[in-house]
Short mmCIF file of C-alpha atoms in Angstrom, two decimals:
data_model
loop_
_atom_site.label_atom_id
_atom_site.label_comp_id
_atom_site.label_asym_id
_atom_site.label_seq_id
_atom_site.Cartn_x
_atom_site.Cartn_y
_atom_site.Cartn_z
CA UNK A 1 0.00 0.00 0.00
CA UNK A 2 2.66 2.13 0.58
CA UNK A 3 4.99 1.21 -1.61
CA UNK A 4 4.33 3.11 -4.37
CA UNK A 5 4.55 6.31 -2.45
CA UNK A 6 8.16 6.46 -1.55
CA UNK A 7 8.74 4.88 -4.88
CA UNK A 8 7.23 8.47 -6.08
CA UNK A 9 8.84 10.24 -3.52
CA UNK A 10 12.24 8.40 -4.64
CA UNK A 11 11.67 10.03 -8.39
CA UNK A 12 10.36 13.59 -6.79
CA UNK A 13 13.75 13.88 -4.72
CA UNK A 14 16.03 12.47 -7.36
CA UNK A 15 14.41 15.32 -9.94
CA UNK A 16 14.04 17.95 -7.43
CA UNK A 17 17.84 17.81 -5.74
CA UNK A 18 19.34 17.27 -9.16
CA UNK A 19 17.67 20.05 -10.87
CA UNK A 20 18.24 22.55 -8.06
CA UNK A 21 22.39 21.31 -7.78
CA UNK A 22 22.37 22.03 -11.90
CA UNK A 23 20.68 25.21 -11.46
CA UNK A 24 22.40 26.52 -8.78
CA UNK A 25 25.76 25.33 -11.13
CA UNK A 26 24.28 27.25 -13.81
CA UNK A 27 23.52 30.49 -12.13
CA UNK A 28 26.79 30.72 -10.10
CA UNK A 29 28.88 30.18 -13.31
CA UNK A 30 26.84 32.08 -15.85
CA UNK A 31 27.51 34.88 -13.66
CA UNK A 32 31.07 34.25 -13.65
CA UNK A 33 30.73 33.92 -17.63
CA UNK A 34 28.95 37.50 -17.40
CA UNK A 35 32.27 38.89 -15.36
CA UNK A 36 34.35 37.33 -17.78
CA UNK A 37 33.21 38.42 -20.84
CA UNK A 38 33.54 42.18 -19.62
CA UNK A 39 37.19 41.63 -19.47
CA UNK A 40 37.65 39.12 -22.33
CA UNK A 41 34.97 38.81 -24.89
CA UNK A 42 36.91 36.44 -26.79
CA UNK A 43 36.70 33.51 -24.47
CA UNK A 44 33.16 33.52 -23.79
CA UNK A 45 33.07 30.09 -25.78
CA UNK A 46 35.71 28.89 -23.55
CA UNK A 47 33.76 30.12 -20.15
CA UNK A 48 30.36 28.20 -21.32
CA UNK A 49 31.94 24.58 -20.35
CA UNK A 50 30.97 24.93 -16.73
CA UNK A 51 27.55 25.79 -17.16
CA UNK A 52 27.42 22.52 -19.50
CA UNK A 53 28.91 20.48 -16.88
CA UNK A 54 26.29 21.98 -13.97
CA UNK A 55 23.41 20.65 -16.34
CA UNK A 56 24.68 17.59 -16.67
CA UNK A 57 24.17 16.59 -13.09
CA UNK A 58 20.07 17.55 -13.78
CA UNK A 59 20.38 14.91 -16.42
CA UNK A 60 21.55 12.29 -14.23
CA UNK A 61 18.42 12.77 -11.76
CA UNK A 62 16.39 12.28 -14.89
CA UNK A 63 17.78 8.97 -15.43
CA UNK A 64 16.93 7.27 -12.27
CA UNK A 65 13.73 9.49 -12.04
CA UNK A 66 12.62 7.60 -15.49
CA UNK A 67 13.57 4.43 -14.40
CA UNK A 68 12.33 4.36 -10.63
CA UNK A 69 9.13 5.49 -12.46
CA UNK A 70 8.94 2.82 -14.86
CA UNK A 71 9.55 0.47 -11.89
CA UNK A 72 6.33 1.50 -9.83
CA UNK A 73 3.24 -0.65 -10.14
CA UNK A 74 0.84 1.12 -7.90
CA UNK A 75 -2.57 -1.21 -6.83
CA UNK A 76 -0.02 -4.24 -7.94
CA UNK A 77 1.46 -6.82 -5.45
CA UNK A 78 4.53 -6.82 -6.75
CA UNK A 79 5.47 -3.60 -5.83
CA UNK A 80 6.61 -4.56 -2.25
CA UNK A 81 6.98 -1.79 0.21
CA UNK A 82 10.96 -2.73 0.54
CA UNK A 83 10.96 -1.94 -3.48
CA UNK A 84 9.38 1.36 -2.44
CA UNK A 85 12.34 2.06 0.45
CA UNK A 86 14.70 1.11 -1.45
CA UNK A 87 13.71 3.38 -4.88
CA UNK A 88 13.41 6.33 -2.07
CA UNK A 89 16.38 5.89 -0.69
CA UNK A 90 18.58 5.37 -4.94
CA UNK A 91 16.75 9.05 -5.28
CA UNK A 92 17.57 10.42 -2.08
CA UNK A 93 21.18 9.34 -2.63
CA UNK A 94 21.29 10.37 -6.32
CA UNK A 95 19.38 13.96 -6.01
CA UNK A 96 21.63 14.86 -3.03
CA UNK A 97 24.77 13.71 -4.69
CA UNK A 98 24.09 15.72 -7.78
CA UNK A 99 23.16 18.91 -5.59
CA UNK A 100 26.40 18.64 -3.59
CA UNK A 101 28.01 18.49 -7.47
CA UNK A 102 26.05 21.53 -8.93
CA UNK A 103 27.28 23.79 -5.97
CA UNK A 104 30.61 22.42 -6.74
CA UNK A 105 30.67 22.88 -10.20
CA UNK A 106 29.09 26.09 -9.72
CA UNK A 107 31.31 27.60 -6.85
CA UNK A 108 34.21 26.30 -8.90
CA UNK A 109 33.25 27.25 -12.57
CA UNK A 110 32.53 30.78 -11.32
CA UNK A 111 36.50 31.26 -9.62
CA UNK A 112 37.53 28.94 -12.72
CA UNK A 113 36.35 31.37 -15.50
CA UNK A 114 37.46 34.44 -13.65
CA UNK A 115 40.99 32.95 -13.38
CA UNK A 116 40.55 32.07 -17.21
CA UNK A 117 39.63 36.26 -17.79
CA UNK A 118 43.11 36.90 -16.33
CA UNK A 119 45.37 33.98 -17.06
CA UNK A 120 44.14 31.77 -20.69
CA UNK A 121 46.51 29.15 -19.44
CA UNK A 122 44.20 28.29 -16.46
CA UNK A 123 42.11 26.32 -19.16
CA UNK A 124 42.99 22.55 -18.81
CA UNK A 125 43.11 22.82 -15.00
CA UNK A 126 39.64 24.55 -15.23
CA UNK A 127 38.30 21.63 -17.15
CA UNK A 128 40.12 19.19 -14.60
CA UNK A 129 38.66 20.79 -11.68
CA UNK A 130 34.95 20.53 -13.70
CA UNK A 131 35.27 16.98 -14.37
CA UNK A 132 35.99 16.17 -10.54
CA UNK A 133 33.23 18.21 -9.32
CA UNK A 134 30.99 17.05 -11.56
CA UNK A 135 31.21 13.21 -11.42
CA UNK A 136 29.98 13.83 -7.89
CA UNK A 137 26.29 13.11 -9.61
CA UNK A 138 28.00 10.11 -11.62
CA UNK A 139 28.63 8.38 -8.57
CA UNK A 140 25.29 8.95 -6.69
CA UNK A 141 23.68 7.68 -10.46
CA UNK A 142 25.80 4.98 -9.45
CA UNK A 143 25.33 3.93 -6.40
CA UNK A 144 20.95 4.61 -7.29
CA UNK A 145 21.11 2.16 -9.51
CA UNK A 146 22.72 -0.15 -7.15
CA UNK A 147 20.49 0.35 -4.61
CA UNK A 148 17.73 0.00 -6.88
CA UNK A 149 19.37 -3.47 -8.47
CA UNK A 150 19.81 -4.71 -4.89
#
């Protein structure tokens, strides 16, 4: 009876962390891209790359949001309230894992492109220090799906 409720719940906070991690991301560095391109218009293409990588942890929330979904089976038997703890818990651990990387992609992509403005050299470690940040959201996909295969 109540499986299918955390289920949902497991799909509302895998969408709803993930999305507000990416937009935070986005906002933070977008204003950092606004900073930089009063100093160097040229590299505005270069500056976009962590606003990419913040919406990429939004994606990864709509992954497991689509497949915890496609997993629910409310009125059926099946659908065992365990299933429904353990779907809560691969979105809990997958929205707050991609929240924790938006701010970090964000936080860093705004200091990154700023240090790009004044030094174009600070490029590759920029895109370094993105990738880290960012796979933050890979692993909590990760370890949501696990939980969820379990």
């Amino acid at each position: 009876m109540y499986g299918p409720l955390f289920g949902t719940l497991g799909v509302t906070f895998s969408m709803a962390f993930a999305a507000a991690g990416a937009a935070y991301g986005t906002a933070k560095a977008g204003t950092g891209i606004a900073m930089m391109s009063m100093r160097r218009p040229d590299m505005f293409m270069k500056g976009i790359i962590p606003v990419v990588m913040a919406g990429v942890n939004a994606i990864y929330g709509l992954v497991l949001s689509v497949i915890i979904s496609g997993r629910i089976q409310p009125g059926g038997k099946d659908y065992t309230i365990n299933d429904g703890f353990a779907h809560c818990m691969a979105g809990l651990v997958c929205g707050l894992c991609s929240l924790g990387g938006g701010y970090a992609v964000g936080d860093s992509g705004y200091d990154g492109v700023i240090a790009l403005s004044q030094q174009p050299k600070m490029f590759i470690g920029m895109i370094l220090i993105q990738a880290f940040a960012s796979v933050l959201g890979l692993y909590g996909l990760i370890v949501g799906l696990t939980l969820m295969a379990g």
